[in-house]
Amino acid sequence: MKPDKKQNQYRVNEQIRVREVRVVGESGSTVMPTREALDMARQQGVDLVEISPNANPPVCRLIDYSKFLYQQKKRAKEMKAKQVKVEVKEIRFGPQTDEHDYQFKLKHAREFLEEGNKVRAYVFFRGRSILFKEQGEVLLLRFANDLEEVGKVESMPSLEGKKMFLYLAPKKAGVAKKSQQARDRENAEAELKEAQRQQAAEIDAEAPANGGLFANAKISADALKKLTETED
């Protein structure tokens, strides 16, 4: 078994060999001889755990050591979950990328930046296409300009071998990436709302033109026919 680094990180009970310690708890903190703190831990059926060895005197807690380690791992896991993981996404161009391909890659780059990721865009020059390096630079500058609302330039276009790189970073903090299932559900809801809107528009368009009560009332086609005949 691999040794638990977290378990060996703290000194416990007799491993604490300083003359006095500061014991902290819910009611505050108290400086006392280490021997007295050890006796107190035994009486309570817990451990004396050194949590801040560099303090003067070192700071300790009276707590079950296994419970203490569990709390530390849980806290570390929660902090890690709150952190936004920043990835570097690559976008590749050719020196003569057509407009359709450019717009497709621009859309993906925008999504990457909105999710909080960085973007490394580059133009790859194959063979004699290196002669078009100025054209590649113009393409990357246009790319940065089209993304200025969501991304900021970290590094201007620079040629490295056969590749010219541009680095972009998100302007806003990243948000949690939605799952495909969540995105499909949102798209379905949006399509349903649009269908309902169009249906409502069609109903309005078919409403009688004489206005008044008939224009706003929700009545059947037969009832409307009879009412119209009565008016005539």
PDB file of C-alpha atoms in Angstrom, residues 4-211:
ATOM      1  CA  ASP A   4      -0.881   8.316   3.029  1.00  0.00           C
ATOM      2  CA  LYS A   5       0.953  11.638   2.658  1.00  0.00           C
ATOM      3  CA  LYS A   6      -1.856  13.483   4.421  1.00  0.00           C
ATOM      4  CA  GLN A   7      -1.641  11.122   7.402  1.00  0.00           C
ATOM      5  CA  ASN A   8       2.079  11.757   7.822  1.00  0.00           C
ATOM      6  CA  GLN A   9       1.640  15.512   7.464  1.00  0.00           C
ATOM      7  CA  TYR A  10       0.568  16.126  11.063  1.00  0.00           C
ATOM      8  CA  ARG A  11       2.157  15.238  14.398  1.00  0.00           C
ATOM      9  CA  VAL A  12      -0.160  13.544  16.877  1.00  0.00           C
ATOM     10  CA  ASN A  13      -0.079  12.953  20.644  1.00  0.00           C
ATOM     11  CA  GLU A  14       3.425  11.876  21.804  1.00  0.00           C
ATOM     12  CA  GLN A  15       4.900  12.992  18.465  1.00  0.00           C
ATOM     13  CA  ILE A  16       4.389  16.569  19.685  1.00  0.00           C
ATOM     14  CA  ARG A  17       7.508  17.264  21.746  1.00  0.00           C
ATOM     15  CA  VAL A  18       7.414  21.004  22.331  1.00  0.00           C
ATOM     16  CA  ARG A  19       7.061  22.341  25.858  1.00  0.00           C
ATOM     17  CA  GLU A  20       3.686  24.062  25.379  1.00  0.00           C
ATOM     18  CA  VAL A  21       0.956  24.338  22.762  1.00  0.00           C
ATOM     19  CA  ARG A  22      -2.045  26.491  21.962  1.00  0.00           C
ATOM     20  CA  VAL A  23      -5.182  24.386  22.007  1.00  0.00           C
ATOM     21  CA  VAL A  24      -8.004  25.791  19.896  1.00  0.00           C
ATOM     22  CA  GLY A  25     -11.662  24.828  20.066  1.00  0.00           C
ATOM     23  CA  GLU A  26     -15.180  26.186  19.697  1.00  0.00           C
ATOM     24  CA  SER A  27     -14.861  28.216  22.893  1.00  0.00           C
ATOM     25  CA  GLY A  28     -11.557  29.857  21.906  1.00  0.00           C
ATOM     26  CA  SER A  29      -7.880  29.036  22.432  1.00  0.00           C
ATOM     27  CA  THR A  30      -5.688  28.362  25.461  1.00  0.00           C
ATOM     28  CA  VAL A  31      -1.918  28.082  25.843  1.00  0.00           C
ATOM     29  CA  MET A  32      -0.960  25.194  28.125  1.00  0.00           C
ATOM     30  CA  PRO A  33       1.853  22.697  28.731  1.00  0.00           C
ATOM     31  CA  THR A  34       1.868  19.918  26.148  1.00  0.00           C
ATOM     32  CA  ARG A  35       1.619  17.274  28.898  1.00  0.00           C
ATOM     33  CA  GLU A  36      -1.562  18.891  30.200  1.00  0.00           C
ATOM     34  CA  ALA A  37      -3.023  19.013  26.689  1.00  0.00           C
ATOM     35  CA  LEU A  38      -2.254  15.302  26.233  1.00  0.00           C
ATOM     36  CA  ASP A  39      -3.996  14.477  29.514  1.00  0.00           C
ATOM     37  CA  MET A  40      -7.029  16.492  28.402  1.00  0.00           C
ATOM     38  CA  ALA A  41      -7.139  14.579  25.087  1.00  0.00           C
ATOM     39  CA  ARG A  42      -7.040  11.217  26.907  1.00  0.00           C
ATOM     40  CA  GLN A  43      -9.849  12.274  29.225  1.00  0.00           C
ATOM     41  CA  GLN A  44     -12.033  13.210  26.277  1.00  0.00           C
ATOM     42  CA  GLY A  45     -11.108  10.078  24.310  1.00  0.00           C
ATOM     43  CA  VAL A  46      -9.657  12.005  21.379  1.00  0.00           C
ATOM     44  CA  ASP A  47      -6.216  12.919  19.983  1.00  0.00           C
ATOM     45  CA  LEU A  48      -4.025  15.982  20.278  1.00  0.00           C
ATOM     46  CA  VAL A  49      -3.372  16.997  16.658  1.00  0.00           C
ATOM     47  CA  GLU A  50      -0.813  19.658  15.710  1.00  0.00           C
ATOM     48  CA  ILE A  51      -2.355  21.718  12.914  1.00  0.00           C
ATOM     49  CA  SER A  52       0.045  24.665  12.778  1.00  0.00           C
ATOM     50  CA  PRO A  53       3.600  23.648  13.748  1.00  0.00           C
ATOM     51  CA  ASN A  54       5.226  26.958  12.752  1.00  0.00           C
ATOM     52  CA  ALA A  55       3.149  29.071  15.129  1.00  0.00           C
ATOM     53  CA  ASN A  56       4.600  30.134  18.466  1.00  0.00           C
ATOM     54  CA  PRO A  57       3.544  28.105  20.339  1.00  0.00           C
ATOM     55  CA  PRO A  58       2.338  25.428  17.860  1.00  0.00           C
ATOM     56  CA  VAL A  59      -1.432  25.249  17.443  1.00  0.00           C
ATOM     57  CA  CYS A  60      -3.256  21.981  18.227  1.00  0.00           C
ATOM     58  CA  ARG A  61      -6.791  20.625  18.219  1.00  0.00           C
ATOM     59  CA  LEU A  62      -8.472  18.052  20.409  1.00  0.00           C
ATOM     60  CA  ILE A  63     -10.129  15.774  17.869  1.00  0.00           C
ATOM     61  CA  ASP A  64     -10.251  12.167  16.713  1.00  0.00           C
ATOM     62  CA  TYR A  65      -7.377  11.909  14.251  1.00  0.00           C
ATOM     63  CA  SER A  66      -9.324   9.798  11.734  1.00  0.00           C
ATOM     64  CA  LYS A  67     -12.174  12.305  11.801  1.00  0.00           C
ATOM     65  CA  PHE A  68      -9.690  15.153  11.377  1.00  0.00           C
ATOM     66  CA  LEU A  69      -8.157  13.530   8.272  1.00  0.00           C
ATOM     67  CA  TYR A  70     -11.622  12.935   6.823  1.00  0.00           C
ATOM     68  CA  GLN A  71     -12.523  16.603   7.325  1.00  0.00           C
ATOM     69  CA  GLN A  72      -9.303  17.708   5.631  1.00  0.00           C
ATOM     70  CA  LYS A  73      -9.898  15.470   2.609  1.00  0.00           C
ATOM     71  CA  LYS A  74     -13.512  16.602   2.343  1.00  0.00           C
ATOM     72  CA  ARG A  75     -12.495  20.282   2.492  1.00  0.00           C
ATOM     73  CA  ALA A  76      -9.814  19.768  -0.160  1.00  0.00           C
ATOM     74  CA  LYS A  77     -12.317  17.998  -2.409  1.00  0.00           C
ATOM     75  CA  GLU A  78     -14.850  20.824  -2.057  1.00  0.00           C
ATOM     76  CA  MET A  79     -12.246  23.455  -2.878  1.00  0.00           C
ATOM     77  CA  LYS A  80     -11.142  21.510  -5.934  1.00  0.00           C
ATOM     78  CA  ALA A  81     -14.738  21.211  -7.116  1.00  0.00           C
ATOM     79  CA  LYS A  82     -15.197  24.996  -6.868  1.00  0.00           C
ATOM     80  CA  GLN A  83     -12.139  25.718  -8.964  1.00  0.00           C
ATOM     81  CA  VAL A  84     -12.703  26.292 -12.669  1.00  0.00           C
ATOM     82  CA  LYS A  85     -10.484  24.001 -14.659  1.00  0.00           C
ATOM     83  CA  VAL A  86      -8.840  26.019 -17.415  1.00  0.00           C
ATOM     84  CA  GLU A  87      -7.876  24.113 -20.523  1.00  0.00           C
ATOM     85  CA  VAL A  88      -6.051  25.262 -23.635  1.00  0.00           C
ATOM     86  CA  LYS A  89      -8.102  24.520 -26.750  1.00  0.00           C
ATOM     87  CA  GLU A  90      -6.428  24.500 -30.156  1.00  0.00           C
ATOM     88  CA  ILE A  91      -7.862  25.966 -33.347  1.00  0.00           C
ATOM     89  CA  ARG A  92      -5.984  25.196 -36.543  1.00  0.00           C
ATOM     90  CA  PHE A  93      -6.092  27.183 -39.768  1.00  0.00           C
ATOM     91  CA  GLY A  94      -4.474  26.931 -43.148  1.00  0.00           C
ATOM     92  CA  PRO A  95      -3.039  30.084 -44.764  1.00  0.00           C
ATOM     93  CA  GLN A  96      -5.950  30.114 -47.234  1.00  0.00           C
ATOM     94  CA  THR A  97      -8.860  29.078 -45.020  1.00  0.00           C
ATOM     95  CA  ASP A  98     -12.230  29.704 -46.702  1.00  0.00           C
ATOM     96  CA  GLU A  99     -14.932  31.825 -45.079  1.00  0.00           C
ATOM     97  CA  HIS A 100     -17.211  28.906 -44.141  1.00  0.00           C
ATOM     98  CA  ASP A 101     -14.409  27.070 -42.343  1.00  0.00           C
ATOM     99  CA  TYR A 102     -13.325  30.298 -40.667  1.00  0.00           C
ATOM    100  CA  GLN A 103     -16.816  30.987 -39.272  1.00  0.00           C
ATOM    101  CA  PHE A 104     -17.137  27.382 -38.078  1.00  0.00           C
ATOM    102  CA  LYS A 105     -13.885  27.614 -36.114  1.00  0.00           C
ATOM    103  CA  LEU A 106     -14.720  31.096 -34.860  1.00  0.00           C
ATOM    104  CA  LYS A 107     -17.951  29.714 -33.357  1.00  0.00           C
ATOM    105  CA  HIS A 108     -16.088  26.946 -31.522  1.00  0.00           C
ATOM    106  CA  ALA A 109     -13.432  29.350 -30.239  1.00  0.00           C
ATOM    107  CA  ARG A 110     -16.148  31.628 -28.858  1.00  0.00           C
ATOM    108  CA  GLU A 111     -17.698  28.687 -26.996  1.00  0.00           C
ATOM    109  CA  PHE A 112     -14.307  27.703 -25.560  1.00  0.00           C
ATOM    110  CA  LEU A 113     -13.671  31.223 -24.258  1.00  0.00           C
ATOM    111  CA  GLU A 114     -17.182  31.564 -22.814  1.00  0.00           C
ATOM    112  CA  GLU A 115     -16.601  28.324 -20.887  1.00  0.00           C
ATOM    113  CA  GLY A 116     -13.456  29.844 -19.356  1.00  0.00           C
ATOM    114  CA  ASN A 117     -10.869  28.021 -21.472  1.00  0.00           C
ATOM    115  CA  LYS A 118      -7.903  29.527 -23.248  1.00  0.00           C
ATOM    116  CA  VAL A 119      -7.518  29.290 -27.011  1.00  0.00           C
ATOM    117  CA  ARG A 120      -4.341  28.690 -28.974  1.00  0.00           C
ATOM    118  CA  ALA A 121      -5.022  29.419 -32.615  1.00  0.00           C
ATOM    119  CA  TYR A 122      -2.382  28.745 -35.211  1.00  0.00           C
ATOM    120  CA  VAL A 123      -1.828  28.759 -38.950  1.00  0.00           C
ATOM    121  CA  PHE A 124       0.102  25.776 -40.287  1.00  0.00           C
ATOM    122  CA  PHE A 125       2.284  26.486 -43.320  1.00  0.00           C
ATOM    123  CA  ARG A 126       2.891  23.388 -45.404  1.00  0.00           C
ATOM    124  CA  GLY A 127       5.776  23.419 -47.888  1.00  0.00           C
ATOM    125  CA  ARG A 128       5.879  26.568 -50.012  1.00  0.00           C
ATOM    126  CA  SER A 129       2.821  27.991 -48.271  1.00  0.00           C
ATOM    127  CA  ILE A 130       5.265  29.655 -45.849  1.00  0.00           C
ATOM    128  CA  LEU A 131       5.361  32.384 -48.507  1.00  0.00           C
ATOM    129  CA  PHE A 132       1.877  33.342 -47.316  1.00  0.00           C
ATOM    130  CA  LYS A 133       2.932  34.040 -43.730  1.00  0.00           C
ATOM    131  CA  GLU A 134       1.669  37.629 -43.915  1.00  0.00           C
ATOM    132  CA  GLN A 135      -1.719  36.301 -45.014  1.00  0.00           C
ATOM    133  CA  GLY A 136      -1.687  33.971 -42.015  1.00  0.00           C
ATOM    134  CA  GLU A 137      -0.897  36.854 -39.676  1.00  0.00           C
ATOM    135  CA  VAL A 138      -3.801  38.885 -41.065  1.00  0.00           C
ATOM    136  CA  LEU A 139      -6.112  35.901 -40.530  1.00  0.00           C
ATOM    137  CA  LEU A 140      -5.068  35.532 -36.879  1.00  0.00           C
ATOM    138  CA  LEU A 141      -5.457  39.253 -36.214  1.00  0.00           C
ATOM    139  CA  ARG A 142      -8.953  39.142 -37.714  1.00  0.00           C
ATOM    140  CA  PHE A 143      -9.676  36.116 -35.521  1.00  0.00           C
ATOM    141  CA  ALA A 144      -8.610  38.024 -32.394  1.00  0.00           C
ATOM    142  CA  ASN A 145     -10.665  41.042 -33.418  1.00  0.00           C
ATOM    143  CA  ASP A 146     -13.805  38.947 -33.987  1.00  0.00           C
ATOM    144  CA  LEU A 147     -13.437  37.481 -30.476  1.00  0.00           C
ATOM    145  CA  GLU A 148     -12.616  40.694 -28.610  1.00  0.00           C
ATOM    146  CA  GLU A 149     -15.938  40.615 -26.722  1.00  0.00           C
ATOM    147  CA  VAL A 150     -15.140  37.303 -25.036  1.00  0.00           C
ATOM    148  CA  GLY A 151     -11.349  36.991 -25.287  1.00  0.00           C
ATOM    149  CA  LYS A 152      -8.221  39.045 -24.778  1.00  0.00           C
ATOM    150  CA  VAL A 153      -4.935  38.588 -26.608  1.00  0.00           C
ATOM    151  CA  GLU A 154      -2.203  37.094 -24.440  1.00  0.00           C
ATOM    152  CA  SER A 155       0.351  36.877 -27.211  1.00  0.00           C
ATOM    153  CA  MET A 156       0.326  38.469 -30.656  1.00  0.00           C
ATOM    154  CA  PRO A 157       0.878  36.260 -33.736  1.00  0.00           C
ATOM    155  CA  SER A 158       4.398  34.865 -33.785  1.00  0.00           C
ATOM    156  CA  LEU A 159       6.039  32.372 -36.147  1.00  0.00           C
ATOM    157  CA  GLU A 160       7.497  29.241 -34.581  1.00  0.00           C
ATOM    158  CA  GLY A 161       8.881  26.929 -37.232  1.00  0.00           C
ATOM    159  CA  LYS A 162       6.059  26.183 -39.671  1.00  0.00           C
ATOM    160  CA  LYS A 163       3.336  27.445 -37.339  1.00  0.00           C
ATOM    161  CA  MET A 164       2.189  30.953 -36.446  1.00  0.00           C
ATOM    162  CA  PHE A 165       0.528  31.080 -33.030  1.00  0.00           C
ATOM    163  CA  LEU A 166      -1.969  33.420 -31.393  1.00  0.00           C
ATOM    164  CA  TYR A 167      -2.933  33.000 -27.715  1.00  0.00           C
ATOM    165  CA  LEU A 168      -6.272  34.173 -26.320  1.00  0.00           C
ATOM    166  CA  ALA A 169      -7.567  34.119 -22.737  1.00  0.00           C
ATOM    167  CA  PRO A 170     -11.193  34.457 -21.578  1.00  0.00           C
ATOM    168  CA  LYS A 171     -12.307  37.882 -20.379  1.00  0.00           C
ATOM    169  CA  LYS A 172     -14.743  36.478 -17.838  1.00  0.00           C
ATOM    170  CA  ALA A 173     -14.462  33.659 -15.342  1.00  0.00           C
ATOM    171  CA  GLY A 174     -15.474  30.312 -16.735  1.00  0.00           C
ATOM    172  CA  VAL A 175     -18.790  28.697 -16.064  1.00  0.00           C
ATOM    173  CA  ALA A 176     -19.495  25.081 -15.578  1.00  0.00           C
ATOM    174  CA  LYS A 177     -19.815  23.332 -18.893  1.00  0.00           C
ATOM    175  CA  LYS A 178     -23.307  22.030 -19.498  1.00  0.00           C
ATOM    176  CA  SER A 179     -23.771  18.362 -20.274  1.00  0.00           C
ATOM    177  CA  GLN A 180     -25.015  17.332 -23.707  1.00  0.00           C
ATOM    178  CA  GLN A 181     -28.247  16.157 -22.072  1.00  0.00           C
ATOM    179  CA  ALA A 182     -28.822  19.576 -20.511  1.00  0.00           C
ATOM    180  CA  ARG A 183     -28.121  21.339 -23.789  1.00  0.00           C
ATOM    181  CA  ASP A 184     -30.478  18.998 -25.679  1.00  0.00           C
ATOM    182  CA  ARG A 185     -33.195  19.668 -23.101  1.00  0.00           C
ATOM    183  CA  GLU A 186     -32.747  23.445 -23.415  1.00  0.00           C
ATOM    184  CA  ASN A 187     -32.846  23.219 -27.218  1.00  0.00           C
ATOM    185  CA  ALA A 188     -36.026  21.120 -27.065  1.00  0.00           C
ATOM    186  CA  GLU A 189     -37.666  23.651 -24.722  1.00  0.00           C
ATOM    187  CA  ALA A 190     -36.648  26.509 -27.024  1.00  0.00           C
ATOM    188  CA  GLU A 191     -38.088  24.687 -30.059  1.00  0.00           C
ATOM    189  CA  LEU A 192     -41.328  24.009 -28.176  1.00  0.00           C
ATOM    190  CA  LYS A 193     -41.678  27.682 -27.207  1.00  0.00           C
ATOM    191  CA  GLU A 194     -41.006  28.729 -30.798  1.00  0.00           C
ATOM    192  CA  ALA A 195     -43.627  26.269 -32.100  1.00  0.00           C
ATOM    193  CA  GLN A 196     -46.148  27.596 -29.571  1.00  0.00           C
ATOM    194  CA  ARG A 197     -45.352  31.155 -30.596  1.00  0.00           C
ATOM    195  CA  GLN A 198     -45.859  30.349 -34.274  1.00  0.00           C
ATOM    196  CA  GLN A 199     -49.108  28.520 -33.504  1.00  0.00           C
ATOM    197  CA  ALA A 200     -50.367  31.526 -31.570  1.00  0.00           C
ATOM    198  CA  ALA A 201     -49.414  33.790 -34.476  1.00  0.00           C
ATOM    199  CA  GLU A 202     -51.341  31.578 -36.913  1.00  0.00           C
ATOM    200  CA  ILE A 203     -54.422  31.659 -34.681  1.00  0.00           C
ATOM    201  CA  ASP A 204     -54.220  35.454 -34.500  1.00  0.00           C
ATOM    202  CA  ALA A 205     -53.896  35.626 -38.271  1.00  0.00           C
ATOM    203  CA  GLU A 206     -57.046  33.511 -38.742  1.00  0.00           C
ATOM    204  CA  ALA A 207     -59.101  35.609 -36.300  1.00  0.00           C
ATOM    205  CA  PRO A 208     -62.142  37.459 -37.830  1.00  0.00           C
ATOM    206  CA  ALA A 209     -61.347  40.860 -39.214  1.00  0.00           C
ATOM    207  CA  ASN A 210     -64.480  42.601 -37.854  1.00  0.00           C
ATOM    208  CA  GLY A 211     -62.747  43.178 -34.516  1.00  0.00           C
TER     209      GLY A 211
END
